[in-house]
C-alpha cells in the first residue's frame, strides 16, 4: 500500500497529497474546492470533535445551530467584517429549477430570483449576533456561551485537502459578556483550551500569541492564535480566538440592562478550529511510510495481524487474539483483528503503517508455541517480542500507547525548538528562511508597511507576537527602527 | 413561564408553535424558512444523534462527509430523482461579492458567475454515487456502509419549526451491496433501527410500512417508512428507508467485478431521519403545561429545587442536594440543582414543567428536619413524599425514570390504538376523518387515480401499506373495485 508514497525530502507537497489520498483520509470531489472526507479520515475528525466538545462543555458552553444562509445585507453591518468576508462567497440567487424547455435536464427558473441574495455562511457572527439581539435583555441573560459545529464556505481559488478547501467543517464559539474583562478572559480561556487540545491530544506543540493588526479577524479588536510548526519548516495556524470588543453588539444593537440599572452594549468573543487540524496532524508527525497518529486520536489503537498458512493455524491464533482483544477493550483500548485471507501479512503491515495505527501485534504459530507476541510501534518503527508468561500484555500495551503519545509530542517539540531561530540582521533573516526555514524570531518596528514589505520580499508573515514575549529593546530587521520585542515570522500554510 | 401557553384542545397548532418557542427549543430566523435551534432544543437533538449514531455503528456503518454543493447536471442523471428533487432548491450562481459602486454595502459581482450552477444538497444520492463510482471496483469493496450527518436545504413555501423548514439537519445513510437481497435486507434493517429508536428512546409507537408508488422517494424502487400518530390525530412520517435497486448505480455507472468474474451494477439503499423527529417528540407527548420528555432523551433528567427564605436554609439544603446529586451522577443520571435566588420556587416548578424535566425534587427546611424529599413526576403530574430513612432514593429515582419512560410509551401506544379505526364505507371513512381523525384502515384498489381522488376530497393520504398487513379480500372505499388488503390513511404533517 505504501509502495510509491513519495519521500518527504523529495517533494513534501506531493507526499502530503498522496498520503491524504492513500491513507483514505480525504479526496477531491467533482465540485471545485470541496472535499470528500472518507470514513477513515472522518473517524479521526470524530475523535477530535468528541474531545473538543467535551472541553467546551466543561468550560460551560452549550451547542446550538444557526442558519446556513446569511442575508447579503447582514455582511455589511459591521464595517471591517464586510471588508474581510464579503468577497469570495457562494451566493444563492434563486430558489427553483425547472425543466429545460429544450427537453434536456434542468435550468434555473428565472422567475425564482430571491429578493435579497443569500450568502452561504463564511462564518456566523452576523447571523448569530442578529439572533442574540433577541436573547439578551439583561445582565441575567449573560454570559451567553454558545458553540456550533457546522460547515462553512469560503470560495478558494487554490485548494488543498484539509488545509484550504472551499467548504470545510468547523466549530465556532460565540459568546456575549457583561464586561470587557470577562470577554477578554473568555478569549484567553478558549485559546488555552485549543493549546491544551493541540498539545495533549494532537501531540502538537504550539506557540500562543496575538496576531498583528493586519492579520487579525475582520471585526475583532484582537485575534489570538496557536501556531504549529510542520516538518517542512512552514508554520500552520491551528486555531484562533477573537476578542470582538463591542463591535458586533454595536453593529446589531445588542444592549443589556446592567446591574446598576444602565443600558450598555455587550462584549463578545468568537473562536474556532476546523478540519484544517487534520492537515496539521498529518503534516506534523507522519513519515515516508505513511501516517503517524497519536494514540489519543487514533480510531484503531492496536491492530492484531495473524500470520498463518493453514486454516487450523488461523483458528488457533483467533482464540489467542480474542483473549487479547477482550482484555484490551476492558481497558478502553480500541483494537482490530484483521483476519482477511485476501491479503498477506506483509501487505497488511504496510497498510496499517500507512494508516498510522500506533501499535501492531503479530501472532504466528511460533508465537503460540512460545507464548509470545511480536509488538511493533508505529512511531519509531521498532519491534519487540513480548513473553506473555512474564509480562502483563494489556498493561504493557496501555503503557506503550502512553509512551508513543509522549514520544510523538517530544519529537515534535524538539523539532519546533530546532526550527525556531533568532535573526538580528536582514541577511540572517533571509538566510534562515531560505536555508533552514521554521520560525524566525526577529525585531519588527510594529508598522503595517514594514510587515507588508517583509511579506513581499520573503513570503514570510508575522505568525504572532508570542504571549510569553520578553520585552527587549531592539531594531527592526528591515527598517532599523526601534522595536520593543521580537515577533515570530514564518512562511505558512 | 407556562402562563398563557395555549391549550391543545383550543388551538393545537398555536400550542405547538408557542411551546417550541417558550421551552427554548427553536425559533424562526431572519432567513425565510430557516430555524435557529436553541441550546436546550439542540441538547435534545444531541441525545437523539448520540443514540442513533451508536445504533448505526453497531450495525456496521461508518460516518463520512460529502460536499454541500451538487453540480446542477448531477440532478438530471437519475430520471425520476430529478423529477422529485430538482424543483424547490437553493441555487448558487455566483462566487463573489463586491462593493456597491454606489458606496452602500455589497452587490453580487456579475463577473463571478459560475459556469455550472451549484445546488445546495436537498439529499446526497447524486454526489455520493458519483463518488462511489471510484470507490467500488470489486465485490471486495462491498458492502459499503456509510452514513453522513449533515444539513440539507429544500426550499419550502410554508414552514413550521422542526416539522418543515427550508434548512434542516439530518443523517443520510447510503449503502452499496453485491446483491438485491442484501440491499433489501439492509433497507429493512435500517427501518427496524428507526422503529426501535422511536419506540425505545422517543417512546413513540410507530407503524412500519411501505409507501404507495406515488409517495415513494424519487429514484427508489421501494420506500419503507415509520409513521407515528400525533395528539391531534394527524400522522407524522418519522423516518424512511429506501431500496434503490440499481437505479443510482446505473445513473452513475457504478459496477463491480463479481465473485464469478462478471461485471455488474451494485445495489443501493438510502435512509434518513431529521430534526423533524423533534417535532414528533414534542407533539406526541407534551401537554398544556409544556414539554413531556421521555427520560432517555431528557438533557436534564432530575432537577432539584431548594425551597428557602433565609441564606442559612439554602446552605443546609445545598449540602443535602450535593449528596443526592453525587449519588445520582454515579448512576449515570443527569441532575441539575437550581439555586438561583432571582426566581421563586413556584416559578421554577412551572419552568421545568414547561421544559419537560421528567422528575423534580423539592427540598425545604421541613424536609431536612423530617429527612424527606418531595418528588414530582412530569408525565402524570403526581407528587409523593420520599422518606429518606426508609427508601434508597437513587434506586427509587432510577426506577421511577424507567417507569416514566414506560408510562409515556404506554400512553402514546394506547392513544395510537384508539386513533386507528377501520372504515368499510365511504361515509364511515369521511366520518372518521372529520370527527375522530387518526389512522383509517381501509381498502384501496391500488391505483394512483383513486389515491389522488381520495386525497383531493379528504386531504387524507396513504401513510403506508403496513408490513404486518393481513391479506384480506375487500372493496375499495372509494371506487368499489377489488382490493387485496387494507392500507392506512390519515391526514398528515
Ligand atoms: Zn500565533
Ligand atoms: Zn408508513
Coordinates of N, CA and C in Angstrom, one line a residue, chain B residues 55-176:
Chain B
X55 N -26.3 3.3 17.2 CA -27.0 2.2 16.6 C -26.5 2.0 15.2
X56 N -26.2 3.0 14.5 CA -25.6 2.9 13.1 C -24.3 2.2 13.1
X57 N -23.5 2.6 14.1 CA -22.1 2.0 14.2 C -22.2 0.5 14.6
X58 N -23.2 0.2 15.5 CA -23.4 -1.2 15.9 C -23.8 -2.1 14.7
X59 N -24.5 -1.5 13.8 CA -24.9 -2.2 12.6 C -23.9 -2.1 11.4
X60 N -22.6 -1.7 11.8 CA -21.5 -1.7 10.8 C -21.3 -0.5 10.0
X61 N -22.0 0.6 10.2 CA -21.8 1.8 9.4 C -20.7 2.7 9.9
X62 N -20.1 3.4 9.0 CA -19.1 4.5 9.3 C -19.6 5.8 8.8
X63 N -19.2 6.9 9.5 CA -19.6 8.2 9.1 C -18.5 8.7 8.1
X64 N -19.0 9.6 7.2 CA -18.1 10.3 6.3 C -18.8 11.6 6.0
X65 N -18.1 12.4 5.1 CA -18.7 13.7 4.8 C -18.5 14.0 3.3
X66 N -19.6 14.4 2.7 CA -19.7 14.7 1.3 C -20.1 16.2 1.0
X67 N -19.7 16.7 -0.1 CA -19.9 18.2 -0.3 C -21.4 18.7 -0.2
X68 N -21.4 19.9 0.3 CA -22.7 20.6 0.4 C -23.3 20.9 -0.9
X69 N -22.5 21.1 -1.9 CA -23.0 21.5 -3.3 C -23.0 20.4 -4.3
X70 N -24.0 20.4 -5.1 CA -24.2 19.4 -6.1 C -24.3 20.1 -7.5
X71 N -23.4 19.7 -8.4 CA -23.5 20.3 -9.8 C -24.9 20.1 -10.3
X72 N -25.4 21.1 -10.9 CA -26.8 21.1 -11.4 C -27.0 19.8 -12.3
X73 N -26.1 19.5 -13.2 CA -26.2 18.4 -14.1 C -26.4 17.1 -13.4
X74 N -25.8 16.9 -12.2 CA -25.9 15.7 -11.5 C -27.4 15.3 -11.2
X75 N -28.2 16.3 -10.9 CA -29.5 16.0 -10.5 C -30.3 15.4 -11.6
X76 N -29.9 15.6 -12.9 CA -30.6 15.1 -14.0 C -30.2 13.7 -14.4
X77 N -29.2 13.2 -13.7 CA -28.7 11.9 -14.1 C -29.6 10.7 -13.8
X78 N -30.4 10.8 -12.8 CA -31.4 9.7 -12.5 C -32.7 10.3 -12.8
X79 N -33.4 9.7 -13.7 CA -34.6 10.3 -14.3 C -35.7 10.6 -13.4
X80 N -36.0 9.7 -12.4 CA -37.1 10.1 -11.6 C -36.7 11.0 -10.4
X81 N -35.4 10.9 -10.1 CA -34.8 11.7 -9.0 C -34.9 13.2 -9.4
X82 N -34.6 13.5 -10.6 CA -34.7 14.9 -11.0 C -36.1 15.4 -10.9
X83 N -37.1 14.6 -11.2 CA -38.5 15.0 -11.1 C -38.8 15.4 -9.7
X84 N -38.3 14.6 -8.7 CA -38.6 14.8 -7.3 C -37.8 15.9 -6.7
X85 N -36.6 16.1 -7.1 CA -35.7 17.0 -6.3 C -35.3 18.2 -7.0
X86 N -35.3 18.3 -8.3 CA -34.8 19.4 -9.0 C -35.9 20.5 -9.1
X87 N -36.4 20.9 -8.0 CA -37.5 21.8 -8.1 C -37.2 23.0 -7.1
X88 N -37.7 22.9 -5.9 CA -37.5 24.0 -5.0 C -36.2 23.8 -4.3
X89 N -35.1 24.4 -4.9 CA -33.8 24.2 -4.4 C -33.1 25.6 -4.2
X90 N -32.1 25.6 -3.3 CA -31.3 26.8 -3.3 C -30.2 26.7 -4.3
X91 N -30.1 27.7 -5.2 CA -29.2 27.6 -6.3 C -28.1 28.7 -6.1
X92 N -26.8 28.2 -6.1 CA -25.7 29.1 -6.1 C -25.3 29.4 -7.5
X93 N -25.3 30.7 -7.8 CA -25.0 31.0 -9.2 C -23.7 31.9 -9.3
X94 N -23.2 32.4 -8.2 CA -22.1 33.3 -8.2 C -21.1 33.0 -7.0
X95 N -19.9 33.4 -7.2 CA -18.9 33.1 -6.1 C -18.2 34.3 -5.6
X96 N -18.7 35.5 -5.9 CA -18.1 36.7 -5.3 C -19.0 37.8 -5.2
X97 N -18.7 38.6 -4.1 CA -19.4 39.9 -3.9 C -18.4 41.0 -4.1
X98 N -18.9 42.2 -4.4 CA -18.0 43.3 -4.4 C -18.7 44.6 -3.9
X99 N -18.0 45.6 -3.6 CA -18.5 46.8 -3.1 C -19.5 47.4 -4.1
X100 N -20.6 47.8 -3.6 CA -21.6 48.5 -4.4 C -21.0 49.8 -4.9
X101 N -20.9 50.0 -6.2 CA -20.3 51.3 -6.7 C -21.0 52.5 -6.1
X102 N -22.3 52.4 -5.7 CA -23.0 53.5 -5.1 C -22.4 53.8 -3.7
X103 N -21.5 52.9 -3.2 CA -20.9 53.1 -1.9 C -21.6 52.5 -0.8
X104 N -22.7 51.9 -1.1 CA -23.5 51.3 0.0 C -23.5 49.8 0.0
X105 N -22.9 49.2 1.0 CA -23.0 47.8 1.1 C -22.3 47.0 -0.1
X106 N -22.8 45.8 -0.3 CA -22.1 44.9 -1.3 C -23.2 44.4 -2.3
X107 N -22.7 44.1 -3.5 CA -23.5 43.5 -4.5 C -22.9 42.3 -5.1
X108 N -23.6 41.5 -5.8 CA -23.1 40.3 -6.4 C -22.2 40.7 -7.6
X109 N -21.0 40.2 -7.7 CA -20.1 40.6 -8.8 C -20.6 39.8 -10.0
X110 N -21.1 40.6 -11.0 CA -21.6 39.9 -12.2 C -20.6 39.1 -13.0
X111 N -19.3 39.5 -12.8 CA -18.2 38.8 -13.5 C -17.9 37.4 -12.8
X112 N -18.5 37.2 -11.7 CA -18.2 35.9 -10.9 C -19.3 34.9 -11.0
X113 N -19.9 34.8 -12.2 CA -20.9 33.8 -12.4 C -20.3 32.4 -12.6
X114 N -20.8 31.4 -12.0 CA -20.3 30.0 -12.1 C -20.7 29.5 -13.5
X115 N -19.7 28.7 -14.1 CA -20.0 28.1 -15.3 C -21.2 27.2 -15.2
X116 N -21.2 26.3 -14.2 CA -22.4 25.5 -13.9 C -22.9 25.8 -12.5
X117 N -24.2 26.1 -12.4 CA -24.7 26.4 -11.1 C -24.6 25.2 -10.2
X118 N -24.5 25.5 -8.9 CA -24.5 24.5 -7.9 C -25.8 24.5 -7.1
X119 N -26.2 23.3 -6.7 CA -27.4 23.2 -5.9 C -27.0 22.9 -4.5
X120 N -27.6 23.6 -3.5 CA -27.3 23.2 -2.1 C -28.1 21.9 -1.9
X121 N -27.4 20.8 -1.5 CA -27.9 19.5 -1.5 C -29.3 19.4 -0.8
X122 N -30.3 18.8 -1.5 CA -31.6 18.6 -0.9 C -31.6 17.1 -0.3
X123 N -30.6 16.3 -0.8 CA -30.3 15.0 -0.4 C -29.1 14.6 -1.2
X124 N -28.3 13.6 -0.8 CA -27.0 13.5 -1.4 C -26.7 12.3 -2.3
X125 N -27.8 11.6 -2.7 CA -27.6 10.4 -3.6 C -26.7 10.7 -4.7
X126 N -26.9 11.8 -5.4 CA -26.2 12.0 -6.7 C -24.7 12.2 -6.4
X127 N -24.4 13.1 -5.5 CA -22.9 13.4 -5.2 C -22.3 12.2 -4.6
X128 N -23.0 11.4 -3.8 CA -22.4 10.2 -3.2 C -22.2 9.1 -4.2
X129 N -23.2 8.8 -5.1 CA -23.0 7.8 -6.1 C -21.9 8.1 -7.1
X130 N -21.8 9.4 -7.4 CA -20.7 9.8 -8.3 C -19.3 9.5 -7.6
X131 N -19.3 9.6 -6.3 CA -18.0 9.2 -5.6 C -17.9 7.7 -5.5
X132 N -19.0 7.0 -5.2 CA -18.9 5.6 -5.1 C -18.3 4.9 -6.4
X133 N -18.6 5.6 -7.5 CA -18.0 5.0 -8.7 C -16.5 4.8 -8.6
X134 N -15.8 5.7 -7.9 CA -14.4 5.5 -7.8 C -14.0 4.6 -6.6
X135 N -14.9 4.3 -5.7 CA -14.6 3.6 -4.5 C -14.9 2.1 -4.7
X136 N -15.7 1.8 -5.7 CA -16.2 0.4 -5.9 C -15.6 -0.2 -7.2
X137 N -14.8 -1.2 -7.0 CA -14.3 -1.9 -8.2 C -14.7 -3.4 -8.2
X138 N -14.6 -3.9 -7.0 CA -14.8 -5.3 -6.9 C -15.7 -5.7 -5.7
X139 N -16.2 -6.9 -5.7 CA -17.0 -7.4 -4.6 C -16.3 -7.2 -3.3
X140 N -15.0 -7.2 -3.3 CA -14.2 -7.0 -2.1 C -14.5 -5.6 -1.5
X141 N -14.9 -4.7 -2.3 CA -15.2 -3.3 -1.8 C -16.6 -3.2 -1.2
X142 N -17.4 -4.3 -1.2 CA -18.8 -4.3 -0.8 C -19.0 -5.2 0.4
X143 N -20.0 -5.0 1.2 CA -20.8 -3.8 1.2 C -20.1 -2.5 1.6
X144 N -20.6 -1.4 1.1 CA -20.1 -0.1 1.5 C -21.2 0.5 2.4
X145 N -20.9 0.7 3.6 CA -22.0 1.1 4.6 C -21.6 2.5 5.2
X146 N -22.2 3.5 4.6 CA -21.7 4.9 5.1 C -22.9 5.7 5.5
X147 N -22.7 6.5 6.5 CA -23.7 7.5 6.9 C -23.1 8.9 7.0
X148 N -23.9 9.9 6.8 CA -23.4 11.3 7.0 C -24.4 12.1 7.8
X149 N -23.9 12.8 8.8 CA -24.7 13.8 9.5 C -24.5 15.1 8.8
X150 N -25.6 15.8 8.4 CA -25.4 17.0 7.5 C -26.7 17.9 7.6
X151 N -26.5 19.1 7.0 CA -27.6 20.0 6.8 C -28.0 19.9 5.4
X152 N -29.3 20.0 5.1 CA -29.8 19.9 3.7 C -30.8 21.0 3.6
X153 N -31.1 21.4 2.3 CA -32.0 22.5 2.0 C -33.0 22.1 1.0
X154 N -34.3 22.3 1.3 CA -35.4 22.1 0.3 C -36.2 23.4 0.5
X155 N -36.3 24.2 -0.5 CA -37.0 25.4 -0.4 C -38.4 25.2 -0.1
X156 N -38.9 25.6 1.0 CA -40.3 25.4 1.4 C -41.1 26.7 1.4
X157 N -42.3 26.7 0.9 CA -43.1 28.0 0.9 C -43.7 28.1 2.3
X158 N -44.3 27.1 2.9 CA -44.9 27.1 4.2 C -44.0 26.3 5.1
X159 N -43.5 27.0 6.1 CA -42.6 26.3 7.1 C -43.2 26.3 8.5
X160 N -42.8 25.2 9.2 CA -43.1 25.2 10.7 C -41.9 24.6 11.4
X161 N -41.6 25.2 12.5 CA -40.4 24.8 13.3 C -40.3 23.3 13.4
X162 N -39.2 22.8 13.1 CA -38.9 21.3 13.1 C -39.6 20.5 12.1
X163 N -40.9 20.8 11.9 CA -41.7 19.9 11.0 C -41.4 20.1 9.5
X164 N -41.2 21.4 9.1 CA -40.9 21.6 7.7 C -40.2 23.0 7.7
X165 N -38.9 22.9 7.5 CA -38.0 24.1 7.4 C -37.2 24.0 6.1
X166 N -36.8 25.1 5.6 CA -36.0 25.1 4.3 C -34.7 24.4 4.5
X167 N -34.0 24.8 5.6 CA -32.8 24.0 6.0 C -33.2 23.1 7.2
X168 N -32.7 21.9 7.2 CA -32.9 21.1 8.4 C -31.6 20.2 8.5
X169 N -31.5 19.6 9.7 CA -30.4 18.7 10.0 C -30.9 17.3 9.9
X170 N -30.0 16.4 9.4 CA -30.5 15.1 9.3 C -29.3 14.2 9.2
X171 N -29.5 12.9 9.1 CA -28.5 11.9 8.8 C -29.0 11.2 7.6
X172 N -28.1 10.9 6.7 CA -28.5 10.1 5.5 C -27.5 9.0 5.3
X173 N -28.0 7.7 5.4 CA -27.2 6.6 5.1 C -27.2 6.2 3.6
X174 N -26.1 5.8 3.1 CA -26.0 5.4 1.7 C -25.2 4.2 1.6
X175 N -25.8 3.1 1.2 CA -25.1 1.9 1.2 C -25.1 1.2 -0.2
X176 N -24.1 0.4 -0.5 CA -24.0 -0.3 -1.7 C -23.7 -1.8 -1.5

